[in-house]
PDB file of C-alpha atoms and ligand atoms in Angstrom:
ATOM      1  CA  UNK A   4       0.000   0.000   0.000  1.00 45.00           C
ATOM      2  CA  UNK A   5       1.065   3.860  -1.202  1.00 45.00           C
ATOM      3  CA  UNK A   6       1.427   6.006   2.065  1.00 50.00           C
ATOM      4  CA  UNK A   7      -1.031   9.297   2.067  1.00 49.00           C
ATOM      5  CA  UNK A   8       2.084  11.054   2.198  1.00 48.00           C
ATOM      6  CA  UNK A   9       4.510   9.654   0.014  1.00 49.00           C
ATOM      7  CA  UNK A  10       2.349   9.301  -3.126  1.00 51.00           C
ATOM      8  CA  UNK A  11       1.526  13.299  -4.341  1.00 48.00           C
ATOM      9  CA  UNK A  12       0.159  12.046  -7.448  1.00 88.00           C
ATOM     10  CA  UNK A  13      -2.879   9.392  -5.709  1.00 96.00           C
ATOM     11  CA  UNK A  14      -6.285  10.868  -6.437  1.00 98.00           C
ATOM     12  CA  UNK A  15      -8.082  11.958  -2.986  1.00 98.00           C
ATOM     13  CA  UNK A  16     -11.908  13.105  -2.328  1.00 98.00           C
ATOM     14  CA  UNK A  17     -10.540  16.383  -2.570  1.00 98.00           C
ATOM     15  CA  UNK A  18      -9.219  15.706  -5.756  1.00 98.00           C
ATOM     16  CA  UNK A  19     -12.646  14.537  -6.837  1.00 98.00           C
ATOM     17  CA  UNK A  20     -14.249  17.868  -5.515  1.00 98.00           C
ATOM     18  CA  UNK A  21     -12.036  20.179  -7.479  1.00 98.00           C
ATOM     19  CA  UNK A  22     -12.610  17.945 -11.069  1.00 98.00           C
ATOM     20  CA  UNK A  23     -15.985  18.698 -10.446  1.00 98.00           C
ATOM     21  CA  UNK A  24     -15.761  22.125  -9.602  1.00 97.00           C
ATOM     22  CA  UNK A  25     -13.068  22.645 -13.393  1.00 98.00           C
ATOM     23  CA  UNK A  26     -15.561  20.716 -15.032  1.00 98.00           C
ATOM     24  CA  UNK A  27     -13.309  17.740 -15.682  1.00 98.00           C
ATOM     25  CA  UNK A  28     -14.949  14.396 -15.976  1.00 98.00           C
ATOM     26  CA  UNK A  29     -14.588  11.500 -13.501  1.00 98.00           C
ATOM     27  CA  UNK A  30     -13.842   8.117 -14.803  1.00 98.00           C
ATOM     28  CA  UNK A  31     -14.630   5.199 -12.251  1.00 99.00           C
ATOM     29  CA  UNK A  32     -14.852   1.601 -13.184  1.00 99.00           C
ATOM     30  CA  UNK A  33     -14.873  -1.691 -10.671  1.00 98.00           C
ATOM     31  CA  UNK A  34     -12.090  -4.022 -10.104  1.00 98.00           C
ATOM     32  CA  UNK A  35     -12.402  -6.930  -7.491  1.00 98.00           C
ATOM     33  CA  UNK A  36      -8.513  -8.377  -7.735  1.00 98.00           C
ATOM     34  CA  UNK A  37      -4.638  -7.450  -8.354  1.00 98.00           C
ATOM     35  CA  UNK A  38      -4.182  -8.294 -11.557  1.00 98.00           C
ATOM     36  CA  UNK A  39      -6.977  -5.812 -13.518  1.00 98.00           C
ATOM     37  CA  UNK A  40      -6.527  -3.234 -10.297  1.00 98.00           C
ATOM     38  CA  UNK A  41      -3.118  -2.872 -11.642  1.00 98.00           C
ATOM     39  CA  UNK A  42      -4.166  -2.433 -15.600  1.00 98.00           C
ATOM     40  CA  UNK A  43      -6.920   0.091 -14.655  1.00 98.00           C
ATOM     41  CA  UNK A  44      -5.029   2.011 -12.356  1.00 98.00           C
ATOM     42  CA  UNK A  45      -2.290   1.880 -15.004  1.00 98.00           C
ATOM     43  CA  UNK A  46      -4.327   3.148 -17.673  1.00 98.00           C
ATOM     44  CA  UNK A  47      -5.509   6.396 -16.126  1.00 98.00           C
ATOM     45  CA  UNK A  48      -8.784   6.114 -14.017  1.00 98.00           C
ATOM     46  CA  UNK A  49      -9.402   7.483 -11.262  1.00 98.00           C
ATOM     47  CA  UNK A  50     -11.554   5.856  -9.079  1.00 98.00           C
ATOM     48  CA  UNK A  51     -12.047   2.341  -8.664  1.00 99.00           C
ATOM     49  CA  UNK A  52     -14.588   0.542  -7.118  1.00 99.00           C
ATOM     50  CA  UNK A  53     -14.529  -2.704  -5.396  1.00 99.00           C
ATOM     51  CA  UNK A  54     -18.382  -3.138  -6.164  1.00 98.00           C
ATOM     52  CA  UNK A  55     -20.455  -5.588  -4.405  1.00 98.00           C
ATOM     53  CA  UNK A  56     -20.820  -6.306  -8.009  1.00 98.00           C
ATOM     54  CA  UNK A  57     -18.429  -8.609  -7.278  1.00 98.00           C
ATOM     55  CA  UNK A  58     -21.319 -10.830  -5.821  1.00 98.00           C
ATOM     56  CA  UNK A  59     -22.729 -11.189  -9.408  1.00 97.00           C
ATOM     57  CA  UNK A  60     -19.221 -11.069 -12.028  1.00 97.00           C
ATOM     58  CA  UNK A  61     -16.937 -12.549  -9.491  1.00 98.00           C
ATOM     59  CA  UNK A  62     -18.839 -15.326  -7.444  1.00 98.00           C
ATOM     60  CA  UNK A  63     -21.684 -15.760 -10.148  1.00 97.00           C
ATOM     61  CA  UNK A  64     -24.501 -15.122  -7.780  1.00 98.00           C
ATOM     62  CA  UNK A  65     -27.956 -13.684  -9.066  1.00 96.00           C
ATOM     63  CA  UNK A  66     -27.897 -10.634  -6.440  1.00 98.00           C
ATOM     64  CA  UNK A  67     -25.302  -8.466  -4.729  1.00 98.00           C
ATOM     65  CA  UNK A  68     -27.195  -9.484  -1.224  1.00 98.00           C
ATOM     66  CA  UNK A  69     -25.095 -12.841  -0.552  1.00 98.00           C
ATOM     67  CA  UNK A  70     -21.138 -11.387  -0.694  1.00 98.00           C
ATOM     68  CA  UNK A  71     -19.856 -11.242   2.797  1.00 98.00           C
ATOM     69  CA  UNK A  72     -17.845  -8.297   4.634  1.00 98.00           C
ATOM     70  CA  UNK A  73     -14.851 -10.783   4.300  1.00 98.00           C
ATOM     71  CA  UNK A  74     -14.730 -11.191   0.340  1.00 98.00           C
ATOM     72  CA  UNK A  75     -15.093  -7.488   0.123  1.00 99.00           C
ATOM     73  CA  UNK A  76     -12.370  -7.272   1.983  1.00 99.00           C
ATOM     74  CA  UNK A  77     -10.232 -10.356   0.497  1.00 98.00           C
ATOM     75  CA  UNK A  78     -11.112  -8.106  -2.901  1.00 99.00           C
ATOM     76  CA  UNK A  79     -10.785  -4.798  -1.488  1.00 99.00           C
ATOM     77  CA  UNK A  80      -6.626  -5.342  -0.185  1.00 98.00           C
ATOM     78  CA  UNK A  81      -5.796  -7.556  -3.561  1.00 98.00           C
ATOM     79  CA  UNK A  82      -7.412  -4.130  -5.376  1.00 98.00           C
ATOM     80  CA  UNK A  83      -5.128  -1.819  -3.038  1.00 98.00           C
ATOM     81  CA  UNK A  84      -1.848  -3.665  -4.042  1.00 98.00           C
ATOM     82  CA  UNK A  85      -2.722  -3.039  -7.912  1.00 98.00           C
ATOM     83  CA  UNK A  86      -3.624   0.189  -7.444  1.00 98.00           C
ATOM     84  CA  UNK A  87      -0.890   3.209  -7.163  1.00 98.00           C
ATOM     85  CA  UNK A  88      -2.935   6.148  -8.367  1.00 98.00           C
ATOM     86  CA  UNK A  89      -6.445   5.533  -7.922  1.00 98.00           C
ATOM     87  CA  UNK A  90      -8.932   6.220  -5.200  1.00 98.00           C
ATOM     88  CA  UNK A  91      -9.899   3.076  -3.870  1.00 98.00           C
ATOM     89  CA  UNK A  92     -13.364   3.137  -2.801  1.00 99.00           C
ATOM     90  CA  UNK A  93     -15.207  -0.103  -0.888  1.00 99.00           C
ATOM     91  CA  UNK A  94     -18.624  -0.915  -1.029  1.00 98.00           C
ATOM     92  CA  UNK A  95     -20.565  -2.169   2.520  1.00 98.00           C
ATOM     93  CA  UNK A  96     -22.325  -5.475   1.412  1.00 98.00           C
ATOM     94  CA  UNK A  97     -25.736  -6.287   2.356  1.00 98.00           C
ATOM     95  CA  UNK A  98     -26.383  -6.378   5.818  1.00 98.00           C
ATOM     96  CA  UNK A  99     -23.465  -4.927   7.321  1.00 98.00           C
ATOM     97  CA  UNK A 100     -24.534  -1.106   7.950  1.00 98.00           C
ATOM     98  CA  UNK A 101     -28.805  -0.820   7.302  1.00 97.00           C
ATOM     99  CA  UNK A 102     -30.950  -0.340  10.752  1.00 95.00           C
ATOM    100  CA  UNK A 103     -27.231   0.081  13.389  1.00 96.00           C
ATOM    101  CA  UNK A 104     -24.919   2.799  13.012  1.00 98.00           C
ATOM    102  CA  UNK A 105     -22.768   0.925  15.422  1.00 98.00           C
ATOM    103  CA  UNK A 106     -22.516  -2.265  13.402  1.00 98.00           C
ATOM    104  CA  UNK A 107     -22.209   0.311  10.185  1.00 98.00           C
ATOM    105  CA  UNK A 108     -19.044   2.116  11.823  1.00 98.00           C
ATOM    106  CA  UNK A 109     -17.429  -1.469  12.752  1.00 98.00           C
ATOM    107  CA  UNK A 110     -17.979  -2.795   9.200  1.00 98.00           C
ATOM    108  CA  UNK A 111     -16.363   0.308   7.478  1.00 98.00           C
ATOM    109  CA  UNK A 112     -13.540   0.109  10.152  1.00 98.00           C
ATOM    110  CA  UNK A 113     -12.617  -3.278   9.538  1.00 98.00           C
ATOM    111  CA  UNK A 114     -12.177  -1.863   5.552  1.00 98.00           C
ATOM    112  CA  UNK A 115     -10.508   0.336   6.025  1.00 98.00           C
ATOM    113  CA  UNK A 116      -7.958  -1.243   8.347  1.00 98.00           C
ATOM    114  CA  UNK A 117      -7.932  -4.056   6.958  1.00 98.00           C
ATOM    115  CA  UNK A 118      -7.692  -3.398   3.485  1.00 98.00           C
ATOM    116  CA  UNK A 119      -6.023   0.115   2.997  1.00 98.00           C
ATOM    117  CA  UNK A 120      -9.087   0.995   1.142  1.00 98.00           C
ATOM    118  CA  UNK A 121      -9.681   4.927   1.078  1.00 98.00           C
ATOM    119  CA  UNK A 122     -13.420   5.318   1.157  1.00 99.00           C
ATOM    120  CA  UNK A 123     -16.555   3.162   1.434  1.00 99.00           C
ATOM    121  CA  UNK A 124     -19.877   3.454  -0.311  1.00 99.00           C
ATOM    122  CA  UNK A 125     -23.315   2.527   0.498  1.00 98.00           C
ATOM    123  CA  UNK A 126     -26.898   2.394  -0.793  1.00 98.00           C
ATOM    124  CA  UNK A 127     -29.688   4.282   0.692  1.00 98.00           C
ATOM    125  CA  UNK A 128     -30.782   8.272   1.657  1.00 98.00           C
ATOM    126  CA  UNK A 129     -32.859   9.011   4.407  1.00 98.00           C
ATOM    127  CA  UNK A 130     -33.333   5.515   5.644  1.00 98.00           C
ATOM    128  CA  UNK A 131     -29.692   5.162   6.349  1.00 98.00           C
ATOM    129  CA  UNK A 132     -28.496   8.622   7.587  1.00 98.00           C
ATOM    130  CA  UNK A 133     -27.727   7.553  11.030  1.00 98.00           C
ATOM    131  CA  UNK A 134     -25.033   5.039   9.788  1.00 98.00           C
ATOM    132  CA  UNK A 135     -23.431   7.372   6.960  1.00 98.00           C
ATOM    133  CA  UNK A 136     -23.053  10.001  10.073  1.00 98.00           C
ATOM    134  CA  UNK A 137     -21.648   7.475  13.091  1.00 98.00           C
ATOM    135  CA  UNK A 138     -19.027   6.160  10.015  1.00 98.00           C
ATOM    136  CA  UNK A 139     -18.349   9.896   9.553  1.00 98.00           C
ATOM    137  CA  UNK A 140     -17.386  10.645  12.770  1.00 98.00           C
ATOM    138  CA  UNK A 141     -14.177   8.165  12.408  1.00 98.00           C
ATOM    139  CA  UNK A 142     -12.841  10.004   9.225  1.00 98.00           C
ATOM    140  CA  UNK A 143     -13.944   7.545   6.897  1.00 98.00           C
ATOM    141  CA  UNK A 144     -14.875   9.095   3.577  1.00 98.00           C
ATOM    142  CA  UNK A 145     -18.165   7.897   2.973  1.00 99.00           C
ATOM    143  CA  UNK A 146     -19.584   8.292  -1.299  1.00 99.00           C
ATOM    144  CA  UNK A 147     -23.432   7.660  -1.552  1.00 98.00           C
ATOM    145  CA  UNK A 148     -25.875   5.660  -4.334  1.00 98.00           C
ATOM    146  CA  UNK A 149     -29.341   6.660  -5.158  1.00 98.00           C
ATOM    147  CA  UNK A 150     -31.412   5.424  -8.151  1.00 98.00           C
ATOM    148  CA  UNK A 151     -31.242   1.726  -8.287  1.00 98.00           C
ATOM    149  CA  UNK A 152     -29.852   0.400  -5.322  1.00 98.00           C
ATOM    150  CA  UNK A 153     -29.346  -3.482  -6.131  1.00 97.00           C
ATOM    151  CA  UNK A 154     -29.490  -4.259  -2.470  1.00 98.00           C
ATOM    152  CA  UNK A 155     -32.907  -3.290  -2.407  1.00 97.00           C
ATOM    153  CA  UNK A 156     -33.812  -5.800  -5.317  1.00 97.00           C
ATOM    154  CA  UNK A 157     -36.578  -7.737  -3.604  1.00 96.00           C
ATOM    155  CA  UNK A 158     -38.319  -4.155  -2.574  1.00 94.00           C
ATOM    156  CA  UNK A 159     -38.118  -3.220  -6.078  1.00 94.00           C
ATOM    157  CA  UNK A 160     -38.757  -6.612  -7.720  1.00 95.00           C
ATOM    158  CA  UNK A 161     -37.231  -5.278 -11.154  1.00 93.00           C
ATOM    159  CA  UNK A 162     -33.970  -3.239 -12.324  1.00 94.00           C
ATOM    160  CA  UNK A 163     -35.526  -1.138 -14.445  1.00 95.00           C
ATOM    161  CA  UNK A 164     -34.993   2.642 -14.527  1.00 97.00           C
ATOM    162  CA  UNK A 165     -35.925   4.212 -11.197  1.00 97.00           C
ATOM    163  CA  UNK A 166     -37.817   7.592 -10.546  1.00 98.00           C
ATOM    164  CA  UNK A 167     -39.689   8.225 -13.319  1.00 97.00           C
ATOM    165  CA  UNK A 168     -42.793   9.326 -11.424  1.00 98.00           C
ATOM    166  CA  UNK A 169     -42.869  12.589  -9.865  1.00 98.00           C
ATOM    167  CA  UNK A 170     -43.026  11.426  -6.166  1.00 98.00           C
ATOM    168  CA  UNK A 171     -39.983   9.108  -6.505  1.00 98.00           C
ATOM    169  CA  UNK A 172     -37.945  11.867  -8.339  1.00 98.00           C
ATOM    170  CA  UNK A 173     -39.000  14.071  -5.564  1.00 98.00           C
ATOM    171  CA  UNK A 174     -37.364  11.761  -2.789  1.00 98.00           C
ATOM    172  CA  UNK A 175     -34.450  10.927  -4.597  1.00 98.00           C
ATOM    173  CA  UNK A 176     -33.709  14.920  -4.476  1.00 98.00           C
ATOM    174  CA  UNK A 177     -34.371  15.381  -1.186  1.00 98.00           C
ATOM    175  CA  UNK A 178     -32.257  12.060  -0.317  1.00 98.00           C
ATOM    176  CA  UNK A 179     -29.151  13.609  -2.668  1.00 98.00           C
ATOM    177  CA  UNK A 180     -29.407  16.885  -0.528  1.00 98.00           C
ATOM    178  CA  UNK A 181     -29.231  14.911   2.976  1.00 98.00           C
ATOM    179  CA  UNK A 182     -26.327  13.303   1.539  1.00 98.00           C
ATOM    180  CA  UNK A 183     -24.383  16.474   0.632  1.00 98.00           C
ATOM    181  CA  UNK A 184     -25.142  18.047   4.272  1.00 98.00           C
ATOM    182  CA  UNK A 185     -24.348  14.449   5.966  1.00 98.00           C
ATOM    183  CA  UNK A 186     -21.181  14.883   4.316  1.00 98.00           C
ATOM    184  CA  UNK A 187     -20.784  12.452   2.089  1.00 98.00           C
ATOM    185  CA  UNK A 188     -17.841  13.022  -0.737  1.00 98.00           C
ATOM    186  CA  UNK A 189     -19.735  11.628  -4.008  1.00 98.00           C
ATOM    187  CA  UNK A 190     -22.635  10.287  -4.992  1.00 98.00           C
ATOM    188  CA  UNK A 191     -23.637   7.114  -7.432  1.00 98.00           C
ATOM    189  CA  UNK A 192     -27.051   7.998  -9.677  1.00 98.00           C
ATOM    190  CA  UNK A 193     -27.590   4.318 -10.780  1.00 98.00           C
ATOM    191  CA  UNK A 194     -30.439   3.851 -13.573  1.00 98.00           C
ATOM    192  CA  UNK A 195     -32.998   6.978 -13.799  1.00 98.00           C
ATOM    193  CA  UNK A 196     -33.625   9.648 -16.120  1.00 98.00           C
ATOM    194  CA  UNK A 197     -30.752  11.987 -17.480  1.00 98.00           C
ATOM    195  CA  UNK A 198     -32.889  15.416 -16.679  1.00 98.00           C
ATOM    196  CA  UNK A 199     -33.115  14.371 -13.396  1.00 98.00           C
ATOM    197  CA  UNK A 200     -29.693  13.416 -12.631  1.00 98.00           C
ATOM    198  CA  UNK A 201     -28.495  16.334 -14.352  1.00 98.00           C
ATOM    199  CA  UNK A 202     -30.626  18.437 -12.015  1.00 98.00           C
ATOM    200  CA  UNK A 203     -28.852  16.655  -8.915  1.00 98.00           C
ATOM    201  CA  UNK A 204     -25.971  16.933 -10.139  1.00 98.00           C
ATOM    202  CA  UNK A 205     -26.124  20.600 -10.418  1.00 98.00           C
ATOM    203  CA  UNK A 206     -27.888  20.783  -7.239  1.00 98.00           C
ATOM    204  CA  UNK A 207     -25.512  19.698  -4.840  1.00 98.00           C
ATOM    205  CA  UNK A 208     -21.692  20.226  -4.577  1.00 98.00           C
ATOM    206  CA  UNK A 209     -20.316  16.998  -4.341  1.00 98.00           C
ATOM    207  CA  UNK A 210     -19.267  15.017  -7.332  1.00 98.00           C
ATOM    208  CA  UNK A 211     -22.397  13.148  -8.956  1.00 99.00           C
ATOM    209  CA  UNK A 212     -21.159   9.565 -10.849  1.00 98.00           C
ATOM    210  CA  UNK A 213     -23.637   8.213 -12.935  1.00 98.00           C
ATOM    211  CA  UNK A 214     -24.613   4.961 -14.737  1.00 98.00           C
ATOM    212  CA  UNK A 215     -27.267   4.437 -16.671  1.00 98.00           C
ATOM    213  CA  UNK A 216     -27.608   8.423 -15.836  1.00 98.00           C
ATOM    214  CA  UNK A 217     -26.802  10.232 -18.819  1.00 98.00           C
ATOM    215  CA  UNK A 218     -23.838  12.668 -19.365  1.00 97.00           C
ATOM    216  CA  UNK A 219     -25.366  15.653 -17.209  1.00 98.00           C
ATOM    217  CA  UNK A 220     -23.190  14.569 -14.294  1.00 98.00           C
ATOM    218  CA  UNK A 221     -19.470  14.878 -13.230  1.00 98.00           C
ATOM    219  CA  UNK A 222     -18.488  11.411 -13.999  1.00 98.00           C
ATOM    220  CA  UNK A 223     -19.307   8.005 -14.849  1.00 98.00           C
ATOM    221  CA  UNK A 224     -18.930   4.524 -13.230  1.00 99.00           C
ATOM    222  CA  UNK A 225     -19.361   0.992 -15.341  1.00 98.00           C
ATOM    223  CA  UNK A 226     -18.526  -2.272 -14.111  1.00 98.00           C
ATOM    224  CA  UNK A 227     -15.154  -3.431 -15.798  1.00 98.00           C
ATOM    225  CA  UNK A 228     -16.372  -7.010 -16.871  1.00 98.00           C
ATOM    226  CA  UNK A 229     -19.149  -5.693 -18.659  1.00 98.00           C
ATOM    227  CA  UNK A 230     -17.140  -3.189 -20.390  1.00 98.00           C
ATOM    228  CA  UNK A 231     -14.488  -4.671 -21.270  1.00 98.00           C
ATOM    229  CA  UNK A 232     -17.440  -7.700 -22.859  1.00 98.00           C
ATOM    230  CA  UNK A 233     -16.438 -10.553 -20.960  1.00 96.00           C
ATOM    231  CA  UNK A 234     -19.803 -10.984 -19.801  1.00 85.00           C
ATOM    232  CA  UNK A 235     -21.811 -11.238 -22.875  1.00 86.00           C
ATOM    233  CA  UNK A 236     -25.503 -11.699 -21.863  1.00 88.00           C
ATOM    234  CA  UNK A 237     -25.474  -7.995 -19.895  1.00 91.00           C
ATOM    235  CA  UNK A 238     -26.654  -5.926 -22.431  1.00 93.00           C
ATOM    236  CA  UNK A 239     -28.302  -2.878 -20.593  1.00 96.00           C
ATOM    237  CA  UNK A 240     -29.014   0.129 -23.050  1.00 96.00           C
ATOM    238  CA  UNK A 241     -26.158   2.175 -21.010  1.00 97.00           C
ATOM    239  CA  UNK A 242     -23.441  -0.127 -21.193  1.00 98.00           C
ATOM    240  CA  UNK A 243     -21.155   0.708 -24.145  1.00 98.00           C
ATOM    241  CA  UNK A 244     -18.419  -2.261 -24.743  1.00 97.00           C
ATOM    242  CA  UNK A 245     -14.669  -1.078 -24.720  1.00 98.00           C
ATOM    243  CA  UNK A 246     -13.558  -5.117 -25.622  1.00 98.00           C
ATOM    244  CA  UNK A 247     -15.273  -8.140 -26.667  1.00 97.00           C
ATOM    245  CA  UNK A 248     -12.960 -10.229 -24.004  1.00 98.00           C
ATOM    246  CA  UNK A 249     -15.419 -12.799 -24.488  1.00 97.00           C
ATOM    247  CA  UNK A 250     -13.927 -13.330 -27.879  1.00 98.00           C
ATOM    248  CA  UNK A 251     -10.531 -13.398 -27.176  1.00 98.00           C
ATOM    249  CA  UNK A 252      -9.953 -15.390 -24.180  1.00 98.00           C
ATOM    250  CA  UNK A 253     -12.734 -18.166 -25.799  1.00 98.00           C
ATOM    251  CA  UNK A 254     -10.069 -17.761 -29.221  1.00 98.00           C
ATOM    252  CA  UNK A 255      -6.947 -17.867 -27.096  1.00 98.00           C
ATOM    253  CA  UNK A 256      -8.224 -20.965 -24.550  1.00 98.00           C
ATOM    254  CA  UNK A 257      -9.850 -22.897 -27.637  1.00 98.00           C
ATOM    255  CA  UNK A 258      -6.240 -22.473 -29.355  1.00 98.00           C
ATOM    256  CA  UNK A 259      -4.713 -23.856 -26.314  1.00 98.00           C
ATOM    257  CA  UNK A 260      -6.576 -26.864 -26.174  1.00 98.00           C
ATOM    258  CA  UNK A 261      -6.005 -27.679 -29.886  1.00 98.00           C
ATOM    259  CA  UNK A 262      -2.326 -27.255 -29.486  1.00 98.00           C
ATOM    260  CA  UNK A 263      -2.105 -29.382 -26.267  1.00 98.00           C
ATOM    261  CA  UNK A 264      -4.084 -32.515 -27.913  1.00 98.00           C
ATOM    262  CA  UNK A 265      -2.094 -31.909 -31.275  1.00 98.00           C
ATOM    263  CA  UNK A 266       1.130 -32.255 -28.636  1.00 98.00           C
ATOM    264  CA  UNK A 267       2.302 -28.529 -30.266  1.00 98.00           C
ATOM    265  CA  UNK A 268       2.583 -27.210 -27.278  1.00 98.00           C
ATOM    266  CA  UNK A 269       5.043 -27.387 -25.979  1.00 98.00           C
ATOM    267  CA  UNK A 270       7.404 -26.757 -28.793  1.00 98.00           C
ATOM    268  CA  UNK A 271      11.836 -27.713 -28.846  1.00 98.00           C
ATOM    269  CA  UNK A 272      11.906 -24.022 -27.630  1.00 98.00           C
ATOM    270  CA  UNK A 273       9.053 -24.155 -25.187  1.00 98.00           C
ATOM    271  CA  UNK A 274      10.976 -26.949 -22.904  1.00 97.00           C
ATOM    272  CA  UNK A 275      14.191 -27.123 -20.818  1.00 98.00           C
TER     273      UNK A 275
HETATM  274  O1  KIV N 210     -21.350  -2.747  -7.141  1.00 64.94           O
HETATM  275  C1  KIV N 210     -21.190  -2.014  -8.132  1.00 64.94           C
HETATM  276  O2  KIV N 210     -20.528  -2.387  -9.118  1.00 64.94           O
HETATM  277  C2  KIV N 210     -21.798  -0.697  -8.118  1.00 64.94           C
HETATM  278  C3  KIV N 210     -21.796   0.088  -9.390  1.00 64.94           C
HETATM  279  C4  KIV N 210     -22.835  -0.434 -10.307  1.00 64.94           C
HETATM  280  C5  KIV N 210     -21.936   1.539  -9.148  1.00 64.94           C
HETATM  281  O3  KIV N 210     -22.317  -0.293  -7.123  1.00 64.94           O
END
């Protein structure tokens, strides 16, 4: 792990704040492990997340609800080794800060200590103040998530685009405005209409990070397996592919397994 002190270059929440305030776009993607920390850190971005995404691209569950506080944080410290310029940000799983402050503050304690992560995140406004505060009060940078919240799957019973009636797009602004004065750094829009999370955006002074939110906001956020097409049966109307992955590690495996049972591999040169 980079000190705070000995790395001038790393990306900080107060980094984020003045990007947003020069107009300069934030790029945030997810990484769960060492090896693609290191490549996305490498190639410029600035955030990364260590999503509870990880639930669904790394573990192959249906939800986010089942990852522990443990594999976050097994992901979370492989992430922070890669990682040299990024800000590292953690997300709380499922069950580990909704309806107890205290049991909030432990979980995002044992992140950060035990992973060197930067920041956590967490989904939820009003309904989880109390925990975004009592985490506050340690020094724990804490970036918020409106819109869809995949935690709250089974409330919603669908992922499709959230606050399109008048009474939800109402709460979300209020909830965006508690989360500015609670203090939180940044704030995730996740699936809803581009007016209205251009609106928040403009609305509050903290960095807004959108996906599936439009480009009215001060950054975006995708996860990297979908991006980069390795998963190829994702195919959301916001997610623009980078890669088709899918392609080339089928191409390169399939090639393997010809050359092993044509006894190709390995080659004179390949052997000692
Ligand atoms: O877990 C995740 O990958 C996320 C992003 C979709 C923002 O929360």
């Amino acid at each position: 792990m980079s000190t705070a002190t000995g790395d001038a270059k790393r990306v900080t929440t107060h980094t984020l704040l003045e990007m947003k305030a020069d107009g300069v776009p934030i790029a945030m993607l997810t990484a769960y492990d060492y090896s693609l920390a290191r490549l996305v850190d490498g190639a410029g971005i600035d955030v990364i997340l260590v999503g509870d995404s990880a639930s669904n691209v790394m573990a192959g569950h249906e939800t986010t609800l089942p990852i522990t506080l443990d594999q976050m944080i097994y992901h979370a410290s492989a992430v922070v080794r890669g990682c040299q310029r990024a800000l590292v940000v953690v997300d709380l799983p499922f069950g580990t800060y909704q309806g107890n402050s205290k049991g909030a503050l432990n979980s995002a304690i044992r992140i950060m200590k035990e992973s060197g992560a930067h920041a956590v995140k967490l989904e939820g406004g009003r309904e989880v103040i109390g925990s975004i505060e009592r985490i506050l009060t340690a020094g724990i940078p804490v970036m918020g998530h409106l819109g869809l919240t995949p935690q709250s799957i089974y409330k919603f019973g669908t992922y499709v685009v959230r606050a399109k009636e008048e009474a939800e797009a109402q709460r979300l602004r209020e909830d965006a405005m508690l989360l500015e004065e609670a203090g939180c750094f940044a704030l995730v829009l996740e699936k809803i209409p581009a007016k209205l999370a251009e609106e928040v955006a403009k609305s509050v002074s903290i960095p807004v990070i959108g996906i599936g939110a439009g480009h009215g906001v001060d950054g975006q956020v995708l996860v990297l397996h979908d991006m980069l097409g390795i998963n190829k049966e994702f195919n959301p109307r916001f997610l623009r592919r980078y890669a088709d992955l899918h392609e080339v590690i089928s191409d390169a495996v399939s090639g393997y397994v010809r050359d092993v049972r044509s006894k190709d591999f390995p080659s004179a040169k390949e052997q000692y």
